Structure formats: structure tokens, C-alpha cells
Coordinates of C-alpha atoms in Angstrom, one line a residue:
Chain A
X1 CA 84.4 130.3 92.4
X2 CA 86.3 129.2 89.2
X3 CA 89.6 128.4 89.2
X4 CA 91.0 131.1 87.9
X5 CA 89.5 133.2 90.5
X6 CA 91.5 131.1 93.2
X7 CA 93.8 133.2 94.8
X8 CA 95.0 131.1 98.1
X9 CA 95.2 127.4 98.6
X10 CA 96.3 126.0 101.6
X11 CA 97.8 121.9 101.9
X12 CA 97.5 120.5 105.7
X13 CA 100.3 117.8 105.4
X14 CA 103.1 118.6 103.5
X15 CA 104.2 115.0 102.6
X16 CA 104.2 113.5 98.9
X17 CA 100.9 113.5 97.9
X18 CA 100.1 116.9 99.3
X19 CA 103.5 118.7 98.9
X20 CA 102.8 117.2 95.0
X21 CA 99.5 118.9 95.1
X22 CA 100.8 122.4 95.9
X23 CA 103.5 121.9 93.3
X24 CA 100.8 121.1 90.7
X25 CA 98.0 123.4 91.6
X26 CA 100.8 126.2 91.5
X27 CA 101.9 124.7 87.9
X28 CA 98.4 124.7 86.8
X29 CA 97.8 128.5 88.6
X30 CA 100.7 130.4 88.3
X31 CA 99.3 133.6 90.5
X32 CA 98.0 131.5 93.4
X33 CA 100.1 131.3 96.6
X34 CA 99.9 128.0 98.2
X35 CA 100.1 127.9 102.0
X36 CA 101.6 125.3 104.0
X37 CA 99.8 124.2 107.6
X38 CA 101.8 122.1 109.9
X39 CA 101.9 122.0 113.8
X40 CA 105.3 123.4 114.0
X41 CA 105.5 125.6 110.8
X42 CA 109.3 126.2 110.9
X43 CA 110.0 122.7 109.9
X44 CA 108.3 123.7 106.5
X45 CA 111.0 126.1 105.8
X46 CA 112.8 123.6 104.1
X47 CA 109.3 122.9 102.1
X48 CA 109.2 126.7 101.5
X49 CA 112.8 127.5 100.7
X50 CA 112.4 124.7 97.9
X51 CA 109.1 126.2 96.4
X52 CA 106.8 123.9 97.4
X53 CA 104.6 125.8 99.6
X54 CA 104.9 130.4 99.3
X55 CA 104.5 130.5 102.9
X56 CA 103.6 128.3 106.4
X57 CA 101.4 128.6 109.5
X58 CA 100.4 127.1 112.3
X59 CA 97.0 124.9 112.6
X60 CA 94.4 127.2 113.5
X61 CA 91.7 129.0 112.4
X62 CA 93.5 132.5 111.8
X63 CA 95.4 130.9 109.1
X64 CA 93.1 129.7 107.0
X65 CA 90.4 132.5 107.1
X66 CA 91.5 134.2 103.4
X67 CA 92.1 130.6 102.1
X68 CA 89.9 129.8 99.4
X69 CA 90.9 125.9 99.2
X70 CA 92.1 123.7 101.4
X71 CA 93.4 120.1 100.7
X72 CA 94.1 117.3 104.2
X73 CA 96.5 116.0 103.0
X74 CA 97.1 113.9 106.6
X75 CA 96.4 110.5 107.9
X76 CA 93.0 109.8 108.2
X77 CA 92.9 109.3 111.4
X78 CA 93.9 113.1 111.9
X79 CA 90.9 114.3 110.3
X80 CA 88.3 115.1 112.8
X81 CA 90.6 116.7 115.2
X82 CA 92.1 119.1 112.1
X83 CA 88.8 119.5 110.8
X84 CA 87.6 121.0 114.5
X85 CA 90.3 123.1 114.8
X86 CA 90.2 125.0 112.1
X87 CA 86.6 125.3 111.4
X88 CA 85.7 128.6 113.2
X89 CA 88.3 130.1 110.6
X90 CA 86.7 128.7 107.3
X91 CA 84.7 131.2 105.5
X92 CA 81.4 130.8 103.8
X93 CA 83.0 130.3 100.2
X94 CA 85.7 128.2 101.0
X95 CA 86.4 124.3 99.6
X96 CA 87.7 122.3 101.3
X97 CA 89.1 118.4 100.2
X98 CA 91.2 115.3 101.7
X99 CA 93.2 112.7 99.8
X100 CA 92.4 110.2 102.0
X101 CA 92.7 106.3 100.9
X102 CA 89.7 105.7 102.7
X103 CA 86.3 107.7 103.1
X104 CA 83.3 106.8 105.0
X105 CA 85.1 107.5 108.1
X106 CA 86.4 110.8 106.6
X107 CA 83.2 112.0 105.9
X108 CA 81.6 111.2 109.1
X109 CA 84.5 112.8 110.5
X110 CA 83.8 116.3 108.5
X111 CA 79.9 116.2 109.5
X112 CA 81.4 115.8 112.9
X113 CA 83.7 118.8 112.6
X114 CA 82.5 120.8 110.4
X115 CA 78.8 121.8 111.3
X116 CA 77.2 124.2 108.7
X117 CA 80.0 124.2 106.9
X118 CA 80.2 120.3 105.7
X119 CA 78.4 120.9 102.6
X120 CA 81.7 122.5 101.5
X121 CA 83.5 119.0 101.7
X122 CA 84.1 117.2 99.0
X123 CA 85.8 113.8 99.9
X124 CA 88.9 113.0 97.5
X125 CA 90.4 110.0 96.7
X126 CA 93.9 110.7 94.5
X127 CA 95.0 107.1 93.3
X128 CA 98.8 108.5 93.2
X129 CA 102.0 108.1 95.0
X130 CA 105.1 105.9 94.9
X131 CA 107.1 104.0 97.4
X132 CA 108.7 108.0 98.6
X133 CA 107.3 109.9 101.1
X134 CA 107.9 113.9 102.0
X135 CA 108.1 117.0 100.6
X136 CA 110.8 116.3 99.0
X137 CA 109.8 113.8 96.8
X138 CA 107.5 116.0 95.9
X139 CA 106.4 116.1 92.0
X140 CA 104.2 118.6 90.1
X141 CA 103.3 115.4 87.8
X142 CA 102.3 113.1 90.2
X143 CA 97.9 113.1 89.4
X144 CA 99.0 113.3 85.9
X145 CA 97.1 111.0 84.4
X146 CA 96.2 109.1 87.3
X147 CA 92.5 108.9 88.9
X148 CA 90.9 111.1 91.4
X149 CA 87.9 110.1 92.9
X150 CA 85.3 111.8 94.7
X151 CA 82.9 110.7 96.8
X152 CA 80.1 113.8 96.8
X153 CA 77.1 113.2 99.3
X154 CA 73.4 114.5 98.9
X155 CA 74.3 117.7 101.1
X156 CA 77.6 118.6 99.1
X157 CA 77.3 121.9 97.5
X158 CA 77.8 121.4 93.4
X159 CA 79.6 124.5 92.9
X160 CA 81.9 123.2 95.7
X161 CA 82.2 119.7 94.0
X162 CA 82.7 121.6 90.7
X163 CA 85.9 123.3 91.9
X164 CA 87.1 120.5 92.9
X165 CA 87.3 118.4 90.2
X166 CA 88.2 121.6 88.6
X167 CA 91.3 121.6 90.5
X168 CA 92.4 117.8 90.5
X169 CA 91.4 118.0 87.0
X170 CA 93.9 120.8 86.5
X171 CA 96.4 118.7 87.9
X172 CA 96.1 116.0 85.6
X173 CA 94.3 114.1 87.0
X174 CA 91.2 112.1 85.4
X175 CA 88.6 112.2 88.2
X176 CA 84.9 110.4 88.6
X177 CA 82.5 109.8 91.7
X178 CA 81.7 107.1 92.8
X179 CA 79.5 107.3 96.8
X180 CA 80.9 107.2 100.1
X181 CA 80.3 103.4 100.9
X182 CA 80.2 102.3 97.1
X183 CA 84.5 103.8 97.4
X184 CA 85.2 101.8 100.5
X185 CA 83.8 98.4 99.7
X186 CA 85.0 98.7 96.4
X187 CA 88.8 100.2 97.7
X188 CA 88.6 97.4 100.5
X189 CA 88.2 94.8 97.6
X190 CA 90.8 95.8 95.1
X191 CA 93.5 97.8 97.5
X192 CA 93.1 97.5 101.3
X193 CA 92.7 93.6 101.7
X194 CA 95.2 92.7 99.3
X195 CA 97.6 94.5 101.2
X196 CA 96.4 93.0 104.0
X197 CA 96.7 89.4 102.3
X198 CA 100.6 90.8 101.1
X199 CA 101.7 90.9 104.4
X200 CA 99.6 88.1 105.5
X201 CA 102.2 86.0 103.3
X202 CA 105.0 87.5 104.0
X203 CA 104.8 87.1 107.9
X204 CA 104.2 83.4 107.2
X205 CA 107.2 83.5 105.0
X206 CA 109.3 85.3 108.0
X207 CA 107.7 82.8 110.6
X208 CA 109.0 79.9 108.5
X209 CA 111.9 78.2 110.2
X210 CA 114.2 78.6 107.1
X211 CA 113.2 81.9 106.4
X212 CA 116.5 82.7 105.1
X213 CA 116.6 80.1 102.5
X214 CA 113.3 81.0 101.3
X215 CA 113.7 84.9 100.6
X216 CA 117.1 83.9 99.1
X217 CA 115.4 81.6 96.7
X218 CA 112.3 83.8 95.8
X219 CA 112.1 85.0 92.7
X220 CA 110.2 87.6 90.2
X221 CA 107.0 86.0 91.4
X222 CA 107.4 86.8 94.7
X223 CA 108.6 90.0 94.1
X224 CA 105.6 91.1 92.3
X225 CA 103.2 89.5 94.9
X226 CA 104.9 90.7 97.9
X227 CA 105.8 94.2 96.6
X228 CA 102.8 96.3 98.3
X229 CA 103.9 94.2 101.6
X230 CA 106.4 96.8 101.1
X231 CA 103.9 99.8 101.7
X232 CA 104.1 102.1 104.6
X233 CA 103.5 100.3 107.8
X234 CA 101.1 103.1 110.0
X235 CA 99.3 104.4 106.8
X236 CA 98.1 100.7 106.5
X237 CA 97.2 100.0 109.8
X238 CA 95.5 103.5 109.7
X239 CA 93.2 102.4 106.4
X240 CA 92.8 98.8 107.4
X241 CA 91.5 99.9 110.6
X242 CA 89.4 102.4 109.2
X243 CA 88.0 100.3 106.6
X244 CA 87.6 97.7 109.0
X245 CA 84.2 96.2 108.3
X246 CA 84.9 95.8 104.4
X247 CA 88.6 94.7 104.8
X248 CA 86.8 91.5 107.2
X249 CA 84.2 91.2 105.0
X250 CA 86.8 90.4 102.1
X251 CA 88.6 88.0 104.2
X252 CA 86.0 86.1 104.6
X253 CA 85.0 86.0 100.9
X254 CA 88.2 84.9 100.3
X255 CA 88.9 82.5 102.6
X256 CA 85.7 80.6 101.1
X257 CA 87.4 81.2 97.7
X258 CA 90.9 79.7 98.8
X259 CA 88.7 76.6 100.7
X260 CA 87.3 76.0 97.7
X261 CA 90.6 75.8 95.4
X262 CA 91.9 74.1 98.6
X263 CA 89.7 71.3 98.7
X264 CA 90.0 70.8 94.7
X265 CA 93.7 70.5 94.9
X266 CA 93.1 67.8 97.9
X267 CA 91.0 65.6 96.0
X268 CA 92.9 65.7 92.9
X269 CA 90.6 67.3 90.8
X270 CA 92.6 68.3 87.9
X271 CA 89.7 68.7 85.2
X272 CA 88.0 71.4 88.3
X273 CA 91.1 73.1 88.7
X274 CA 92.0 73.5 84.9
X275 CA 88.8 74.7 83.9
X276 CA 88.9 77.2 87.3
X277 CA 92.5 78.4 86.5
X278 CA 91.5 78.5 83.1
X279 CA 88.8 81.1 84.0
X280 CA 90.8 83.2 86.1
X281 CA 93.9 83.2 84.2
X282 CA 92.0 84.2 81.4
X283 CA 90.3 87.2 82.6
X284 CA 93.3 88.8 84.5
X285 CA 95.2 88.4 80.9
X286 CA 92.0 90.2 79.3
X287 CA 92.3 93.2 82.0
X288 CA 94.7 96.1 82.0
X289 CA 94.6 98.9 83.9
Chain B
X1 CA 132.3 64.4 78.7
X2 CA 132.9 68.1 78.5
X3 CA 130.8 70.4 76.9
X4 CA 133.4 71.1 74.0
X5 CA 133.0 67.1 73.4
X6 CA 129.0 67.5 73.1
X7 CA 128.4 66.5 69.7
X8 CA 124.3 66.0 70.0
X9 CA 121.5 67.5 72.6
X10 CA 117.9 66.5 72.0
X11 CA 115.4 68.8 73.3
X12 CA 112.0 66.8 74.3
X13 CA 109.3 69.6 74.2
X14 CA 110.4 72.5 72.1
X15 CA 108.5 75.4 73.6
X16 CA 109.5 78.8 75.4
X17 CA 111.9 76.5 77.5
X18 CA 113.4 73.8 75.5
X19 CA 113.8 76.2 72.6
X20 CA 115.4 78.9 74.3
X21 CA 117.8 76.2 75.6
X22 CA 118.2 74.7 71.8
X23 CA 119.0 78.6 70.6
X24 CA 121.5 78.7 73.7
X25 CA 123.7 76.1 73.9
X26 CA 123.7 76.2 70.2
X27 CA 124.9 79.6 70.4
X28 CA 127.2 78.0 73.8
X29 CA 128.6 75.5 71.3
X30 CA 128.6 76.3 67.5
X31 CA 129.5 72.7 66.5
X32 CA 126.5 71.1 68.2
X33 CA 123.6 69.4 66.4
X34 CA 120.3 70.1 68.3
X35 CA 117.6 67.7 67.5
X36 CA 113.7 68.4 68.5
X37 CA 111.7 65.5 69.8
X38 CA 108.2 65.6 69.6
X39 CA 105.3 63.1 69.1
X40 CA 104.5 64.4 65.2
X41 CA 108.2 65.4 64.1
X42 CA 106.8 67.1 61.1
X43 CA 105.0 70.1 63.7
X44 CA 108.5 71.0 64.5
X45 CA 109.3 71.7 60.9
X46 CA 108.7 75.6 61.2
X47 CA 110.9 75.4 64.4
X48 CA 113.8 73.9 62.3
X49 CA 113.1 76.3 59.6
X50 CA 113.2 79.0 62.2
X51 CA 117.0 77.3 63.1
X52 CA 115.4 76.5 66.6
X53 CA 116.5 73.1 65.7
X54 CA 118.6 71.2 63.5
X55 CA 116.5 68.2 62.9
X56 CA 113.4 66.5 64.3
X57 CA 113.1 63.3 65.5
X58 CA 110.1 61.1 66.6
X59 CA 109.8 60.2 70.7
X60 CA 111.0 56.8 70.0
X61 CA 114.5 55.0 71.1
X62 CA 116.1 55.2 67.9
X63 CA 115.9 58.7 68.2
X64 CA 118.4 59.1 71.4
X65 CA 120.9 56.4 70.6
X66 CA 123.7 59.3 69.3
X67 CA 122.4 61.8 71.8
X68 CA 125.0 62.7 74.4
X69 CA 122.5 65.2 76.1
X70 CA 119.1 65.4 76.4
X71 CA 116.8 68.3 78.0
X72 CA 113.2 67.0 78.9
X73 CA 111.1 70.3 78.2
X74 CA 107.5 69.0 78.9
X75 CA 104.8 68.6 81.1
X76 CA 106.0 67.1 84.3
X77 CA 103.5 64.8 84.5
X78 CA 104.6 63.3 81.2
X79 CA 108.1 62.6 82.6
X80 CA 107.8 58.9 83.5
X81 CA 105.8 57.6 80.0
X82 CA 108.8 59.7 78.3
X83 CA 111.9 58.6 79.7
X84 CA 110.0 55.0 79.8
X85 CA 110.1 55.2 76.2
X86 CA 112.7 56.6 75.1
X87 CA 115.3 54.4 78.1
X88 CA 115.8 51.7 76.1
X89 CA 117.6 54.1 73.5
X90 CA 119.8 55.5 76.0
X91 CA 123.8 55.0 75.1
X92 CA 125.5 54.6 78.4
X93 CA 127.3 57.7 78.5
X94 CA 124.3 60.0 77.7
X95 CA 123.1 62.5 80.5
X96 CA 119.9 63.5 81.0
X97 CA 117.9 66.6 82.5
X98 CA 114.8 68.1 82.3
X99 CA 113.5 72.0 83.5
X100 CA 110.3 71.3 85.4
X101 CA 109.1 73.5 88.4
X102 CA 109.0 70.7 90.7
X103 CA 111.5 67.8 91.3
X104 CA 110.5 65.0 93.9
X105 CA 108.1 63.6 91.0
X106 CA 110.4 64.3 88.1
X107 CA 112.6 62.5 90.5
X108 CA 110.5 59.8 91.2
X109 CA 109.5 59.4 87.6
X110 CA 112.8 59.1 86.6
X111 CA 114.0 56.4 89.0
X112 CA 110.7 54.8 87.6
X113 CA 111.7 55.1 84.0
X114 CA 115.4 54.8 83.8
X115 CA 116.2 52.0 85.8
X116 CA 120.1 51.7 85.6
X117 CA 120.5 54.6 83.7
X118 CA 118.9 56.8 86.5
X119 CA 122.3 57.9 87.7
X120 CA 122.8 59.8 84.8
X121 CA 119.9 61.8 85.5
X122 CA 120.1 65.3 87.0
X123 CA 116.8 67.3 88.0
X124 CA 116.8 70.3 86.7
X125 CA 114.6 73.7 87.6
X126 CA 115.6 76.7 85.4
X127 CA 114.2 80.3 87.0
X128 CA 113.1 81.3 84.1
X129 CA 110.5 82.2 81.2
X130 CA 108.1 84.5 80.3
X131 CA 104.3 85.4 79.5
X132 CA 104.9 84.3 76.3
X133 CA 104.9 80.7 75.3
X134 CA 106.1 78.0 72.2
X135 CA 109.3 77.9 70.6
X136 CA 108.2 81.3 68.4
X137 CA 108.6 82.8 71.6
X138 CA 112.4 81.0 72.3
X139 CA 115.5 83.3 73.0
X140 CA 118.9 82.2 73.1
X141 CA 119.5 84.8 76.0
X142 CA 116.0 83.7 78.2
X143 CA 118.7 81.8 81.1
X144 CA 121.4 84.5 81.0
X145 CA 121.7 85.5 84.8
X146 CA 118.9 83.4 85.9
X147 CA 118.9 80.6 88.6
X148 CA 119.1 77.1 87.6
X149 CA 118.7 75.0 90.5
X150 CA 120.1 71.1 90.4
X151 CA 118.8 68.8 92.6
X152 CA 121.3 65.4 92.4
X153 CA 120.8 62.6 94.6
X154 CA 123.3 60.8 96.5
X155 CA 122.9 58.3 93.2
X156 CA 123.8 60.6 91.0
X157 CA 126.7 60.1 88.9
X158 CA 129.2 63.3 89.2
X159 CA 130.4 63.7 85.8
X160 CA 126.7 63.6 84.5
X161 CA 126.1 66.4 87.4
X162 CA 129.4 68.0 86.1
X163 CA 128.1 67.9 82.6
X164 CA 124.7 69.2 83.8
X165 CA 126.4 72.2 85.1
X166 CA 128.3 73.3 82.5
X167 CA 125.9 73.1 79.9
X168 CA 123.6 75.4 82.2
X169 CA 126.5 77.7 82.5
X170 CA 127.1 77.8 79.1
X171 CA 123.3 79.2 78.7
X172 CA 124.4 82.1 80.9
X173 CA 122.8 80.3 83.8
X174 CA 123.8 81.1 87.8
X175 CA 124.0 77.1 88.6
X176 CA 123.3 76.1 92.8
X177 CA 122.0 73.1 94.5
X178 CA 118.8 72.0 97.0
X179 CA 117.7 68.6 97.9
X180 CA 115.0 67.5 96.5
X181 CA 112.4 68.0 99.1
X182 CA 113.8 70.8 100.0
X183 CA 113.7 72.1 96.8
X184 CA 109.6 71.5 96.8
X185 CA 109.4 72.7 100.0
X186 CA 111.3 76.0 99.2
X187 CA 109.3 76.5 95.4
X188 CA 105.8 76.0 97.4
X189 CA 106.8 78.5 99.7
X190 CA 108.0 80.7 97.6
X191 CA 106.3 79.9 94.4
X192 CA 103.7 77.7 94.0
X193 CA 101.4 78.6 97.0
X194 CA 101.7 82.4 96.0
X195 CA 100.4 81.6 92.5
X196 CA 97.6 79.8 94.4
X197 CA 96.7 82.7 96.4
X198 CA 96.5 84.9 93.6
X199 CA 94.2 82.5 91.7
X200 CA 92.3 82.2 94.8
X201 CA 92.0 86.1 95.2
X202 CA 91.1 86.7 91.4
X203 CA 88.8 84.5 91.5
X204 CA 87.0 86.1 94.5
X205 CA 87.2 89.2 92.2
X206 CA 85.2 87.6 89.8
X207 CA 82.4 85.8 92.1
X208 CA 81.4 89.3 93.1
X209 CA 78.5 90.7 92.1
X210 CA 79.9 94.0 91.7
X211 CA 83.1 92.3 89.2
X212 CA 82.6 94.9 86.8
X213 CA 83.4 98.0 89.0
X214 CA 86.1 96.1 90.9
X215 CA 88.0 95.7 87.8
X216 CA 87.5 99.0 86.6
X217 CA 88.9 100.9 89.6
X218 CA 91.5 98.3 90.3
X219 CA 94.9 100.1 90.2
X220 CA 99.0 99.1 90.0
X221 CA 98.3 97.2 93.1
X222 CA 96.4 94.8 91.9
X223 CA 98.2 94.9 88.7
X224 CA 101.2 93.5 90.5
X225 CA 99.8 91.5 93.5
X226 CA 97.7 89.2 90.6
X227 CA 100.3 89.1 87.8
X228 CA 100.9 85.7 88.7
X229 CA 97.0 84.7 88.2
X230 CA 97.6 85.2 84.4
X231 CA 100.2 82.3 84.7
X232 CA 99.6 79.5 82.4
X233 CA 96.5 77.6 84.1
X234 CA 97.6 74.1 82.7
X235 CA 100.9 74.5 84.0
X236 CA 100.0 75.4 87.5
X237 CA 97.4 72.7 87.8
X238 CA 100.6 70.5 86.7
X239 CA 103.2 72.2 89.3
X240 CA 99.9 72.2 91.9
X241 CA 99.0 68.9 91.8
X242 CA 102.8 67.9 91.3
X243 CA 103.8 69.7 95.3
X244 CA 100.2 69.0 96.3
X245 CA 101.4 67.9 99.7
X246 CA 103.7 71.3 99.8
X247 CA 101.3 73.4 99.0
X248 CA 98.4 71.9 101.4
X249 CA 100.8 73.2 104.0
X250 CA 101.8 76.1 102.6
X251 CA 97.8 77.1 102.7
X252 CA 96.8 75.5 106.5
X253 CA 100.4 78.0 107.2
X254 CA 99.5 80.9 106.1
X255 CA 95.6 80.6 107.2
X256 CA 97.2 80.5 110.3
X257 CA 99.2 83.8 109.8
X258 CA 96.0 85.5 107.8
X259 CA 94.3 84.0 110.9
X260 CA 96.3 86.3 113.3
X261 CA 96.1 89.6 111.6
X262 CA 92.4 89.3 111.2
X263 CA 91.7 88.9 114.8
X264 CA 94.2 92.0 115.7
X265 CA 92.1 93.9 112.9
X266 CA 88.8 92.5 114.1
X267 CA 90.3 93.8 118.0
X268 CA 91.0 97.2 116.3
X269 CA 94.3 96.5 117.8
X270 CA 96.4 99.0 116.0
X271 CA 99.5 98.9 118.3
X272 CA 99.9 95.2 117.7
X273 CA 98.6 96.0 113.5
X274 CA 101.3 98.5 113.7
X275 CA 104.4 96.7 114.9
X276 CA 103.3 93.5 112.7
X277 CA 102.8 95.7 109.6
X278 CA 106.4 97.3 110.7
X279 CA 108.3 94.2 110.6
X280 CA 107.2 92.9 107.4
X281 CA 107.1 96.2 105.5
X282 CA 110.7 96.4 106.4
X283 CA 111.8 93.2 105.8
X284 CA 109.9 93.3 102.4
X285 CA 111.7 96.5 101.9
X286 CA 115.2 94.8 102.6
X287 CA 114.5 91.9 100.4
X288 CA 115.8 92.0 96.8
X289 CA 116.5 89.9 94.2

């Protein structure tokens, strides 16, 4: 199935990654009619009325049997229970994707779900969004230039994985592959626990005593460090607990890394620190994204 | 003295700092000389060339004895052996400041130094400054709607304070006041632990064996979250070691907080995850500068 050939796409979760999704896969295929699946599938009339979805329906497998490609566009956590619902309805042919922040347990949730048909998964990563959420923040631009991973298994069908990238690729997106555990120890290193240390700091910050004085005094610095402490609470929890095992492992490598910088500082060691800061400082200047 | 009656400001250390306060307050008061001190006058030729400064002076006595103002710019650690030297110069009337990051040892330095002439010191911390560095880098506008915090003792002499003031307003400045400690206490919080923490997690970046891929798929959130690890490494060793005792607590406080959300992740206590993550999202959310 090229993409050209598509003729019905259907988006389970109508937020702002996969209400941006219809609007770019309809940009990028002007004859396609993109369908909408929520529980209650009147409260996408709005969605509709605005052109981001042609039509909705309900979750179950009578609405998906003519679609050719489906994106999950819902928490993670949703995943096996959609997956298994909808299954009897998939055909042979179809694709189907996620967008999920997080994928080993996505994947384990399709083999779960999905039975014969898992080999038509392709686990998605999109590295997209901003601090919005909902349809109506919805943008056709949104992958533009932004990374799509997948993570493909040995039993993924190639011409399934081909359409896939076909279609993130035709929204802009620059995609690559990396595997299902490679994406979450990697994701836990550079995204999850981060966050995870974000808000770390800025609980401590709220537990201080003179809280108030502190956030009025905090500057550019803290802004910058604190600003995914920001990030959507339950989407969060959802990928920290579902990358749980990396997300600890980090903390532990960097609670060995902070001891050691730690016990530097208490003994005075000014030539260590220098020639550590030095280091460190030096590389994150050297790297862009 | 009133700023209109400034006739002379030194500037000891004419980097980002010191010579984006020699452009303002020269711009602030037209009729002002601005003199650059440094330890090999002759280095800061290009600077008066550049009309960063009007004239350059040696770090000796005779070079402060017509100075009404001066503005230590250096290394806080190089405050006492400074002022130490340059005291005797000192006319009687002169006020003094400087623009380090931390203030109980700038504070301690100077009651070292100055001996009766302490009183006419007034700690200084401009919020202010960018990647950039060196008086190439200077701009007469670098303190316009930025914090400059004072912290004056109860030996502080008011005029000097007065003076102090003004001549940060005149740089464009938003001029309050903290204690001393508190002032460290506040900056370790809110500045000089985070920049810690970042070092501490870019630096477990690095350690891994797998740094290479980790860099390559990090995204905006790790842009922002380590911003603050490209900071000047000698500087924060300086400020570090400087609020050692600050920041010592700082770390043992938020292990303590990293502490707690690792053992409701480790629990796979999402409730809990989800109301902590709640709180500090929206409180992040509410925060601004």
C-alpha cells in the first residue's frame, strides 16, 4: 500500500499530536478522509465542524474495518485495552501506529492485543508537541521538521514499516529506527528522568520554608531548568511509570554523578572541579540539537 | 554625592560585566570619566579604543585617589587581595561596589580589606549577563530591566547605599534588597545548586557508554534543562566554592525530595506520582518571571 493509494485513516485520540496528525496527513493527501475515534464520538463534532477529522465513531471494530491506517494517538496506558477492542475489525492490509513517548510497553501491549495481526504495528515515537494540548491546538506543521522514530521489531512487516515512515515522512517529519529497548533506555536518559529530576527540584523549592521569596527571586536560570517541570502532570506519571526500570536506573547513575561533584565541592577541590566543569561545560557548548 | 556630581568611576575587571556597566553609566552620565583597572593597563588599550573606557589605570593606590566610584568586576575570590591594595588609595568620600554572584565572602573580604573605609562598601549582585564574555562582548543596555540586588549591612553608610542605588538605576537596573545570608541562601536555591545539578546530569551524559546516541537523540528538553551546564566552568567553581556551605544543603535538600519521588516511582505509586507531579506542574506553570 503506497501512500497514494490510502484512502481512510483513522486517529484514536483526537488531542494535539494526533488531531495535528489528521491535519497533516490530510495536507499531505488531499483525497483521504480522516476518521476520528473517541468513546463518545459527539464530543468530536467540534473536532469535525473545524476540519480536523471528516467524520467520527465510536471505539469498536465496525469502525475501523475500511480503515487503511490507524494512528493511537492516547496515553500509553490506554493501549492494550484499545488495541483489544478493536482488533476483530482490522483487516489484513491495514497499518496500524502509536505516538507514544514510550515503547517497550506499547509493544508488549500490541503482541498482547493484537494476535496475528501485530506484525502490522509499527511503534512511533513523534518528538513534537508544545506546552497546548487538544484539538484545537491542532497544527498541520507540527512533525515538520521534527523526528519521528520507530521502533520496528523482527516480526514487523516491511511494507507495513514502509508506509509508515512514508506517512510521518509526508508530514515532515525526519524519521529513523532505533529498537524497542535501545528507544527507552535511551528516551529515559535524555527526556523521562530529567523531567523527573525537574520536578524533583521544584518540590524541594516549594517545600522550602521561604518558598515565596525564592520563586520571586529566581531568575532566567531557573526558568530554563524548571521549564519541563511545567509538562503535563498524568502524561508524566504515565511515561515514568511505564519506563520505570530505566527512569531508576538513571537515578541512580546520577546520584553517583552528583556524589561525586558533591564530595569535590566538600573538600575544596577547586583544580577537580575546574577541570570537571571544564569538561562538561565544554561539550554541552559543542552540542546543538 | 549624587550621581549628577560623579565626576570619576573606575571599573576593576573590564569584562561582559564591568564593561557593560562602563558603556552604561557612561551613557547614564555623559560628563563622567570611566577609568579601567587592570593588572597590565596596556591589555585594556583596545577597550579604550573601543570607548569602553576612557583611560586605563594600573591596580595600584594611586590609581583610585580621584575616583568617587568604583565597581569591582572580578573574580570573587580576588576581592580581598584587591580592595587590600588598592584601600590605602581610597579618598574618604569614595563608594565602592562590586557585581559578584555571592555576597557573604565579598562581604567578608571587604571588611577584611577596607578597614575604616568598609562602610562605604555596598555588595552588589547584578542579574545579569550573557553566554558571551570580555568587554567585546559589553552593552550599555545588558542591566536595563534586570535585578540588581544590594545587600548593606547595618554598617553601611546610607549615602554610599543611596549612591549605590542610583547609579544602578541609572544603568536601567530594578534596584531591591536581601541580607546577606539570605541573599546566599536565596542564590543557592535558586541559582547556584541548579547550575550544579545540571553539571552533575551532563556529566552523567557523558560517563555513559552509549554518550554518542544520547546526544544525538537529545531534544529541546534537554536543550533547556542543561543550558546552564554551558555556564562558564571557572566562574561556577568560584560562585560554588564561594556558597559551599549553601549549596551542600541545597544538595542533602533536594536528595531528600529526589529521594521521595523515587520511592513512589519504585512503589509504582501513580496516585501519589500523579498528585505530586500535579502540584508542581502547576505551580511551575503559575511561576513567571
Amino acid at each position: 500500500m503506497s501512500l497514494a493509494r490510502l484512502q481512510r485513516v483513522a486517529v484514536l485520540g483526537v488531542g494535539l499530536i494526533g488531531g495535528s496528525f489528521a491535519r497533516a496527513i490530510k495536507q499531505a493527501v488531499p483525497t483521504l478522509e480522516v476518521v476520528g475515534l473517541a468513546r463518545e464520538p459527539a464530543r468530536l463534532s467540534p473536532a469535525q465542524a473545524a476540519r480536523v477529522v471528516d467524520d467520527c465513531r465510536p471505539i469498536s471494530p465496525a469502525s475501523v474495518t475500511d480503515v487503511d491506517f490507524l494512528l493511537l494517538a492516547a496515553p500509553v496506558s490506554a493501549t492494550q485495552a484499545v488495541l483489544e477492542t478493536l482488533a476483530p475489525g482490522f483487516s489484513a492490509q491495514v497499518v496500524l501506529s502509536d505516538a507514544g513517548s514510550t515503547k517497550q510497553d506499547v509493544d508488549a501491549a500490541a503482541r498482547l492485543a493484537l494476535g496475528a495481526r501485530y506484525p502490522r504495528f509499527v511503534p512511533a515515537h513523534p518528538i513534537a508537541g508544545s506546552e497546548q494540548s487538544g484539538w484545537q491546538a491542532a497544527q498541520a506543521g507540527l512533525f515538520v521538521g521534527r523526528r519521528v522514530i520507530l521502533t520496528p521489531t523482527p516480526e514487523t512487516d516491511g511494507a507495513a514499516l514502509a508506509l509508515t515512515r512514508a506517512v510521518w515522512e509526508a508530514c515532515g517529519a525526519q524519521v529513523s529506527e532505533l529498537g524497542v529497548h535501545e528507544h527507552d533506555a535511551v528516551f529515559a536518559q535524555v527526556s523521562h528522568f530529567p523531567h523527573f529530576l525537574a520536578y524533583a527540584y521544584m518540590q524541594q523549592i516549594l517545600q522550602a520554608p521561604n518558598a515565596a521569596t525564592l520563586l520571586a527571586q529566581a531568575g532566567t536560570g531557573f526558568r530554563d531548568f524548571t521549564r519541563i517541570a511545567g509538562s503535563e502532570p498524568k502524561m508524566w506519571v504515565d511515561i515514568s511509570l511505564a519506563n520505570r526500570a530505566n527512569v531508576l536506573q538513571c537515578a541512580q547513575a546520577f546520584q553517583a554523578s552528583l556524589g561525586e561533584l558533591i564530595d569535590l565541592l566538600q573538600a575544596g577541590d577547586s583544580a577537580a572541579l575546574e577541570a570537571r566543569f571544564t569538561e562538561i561545560s565544554g561539550a554541552r557548548r559543542t552540542w546543538h540539537l
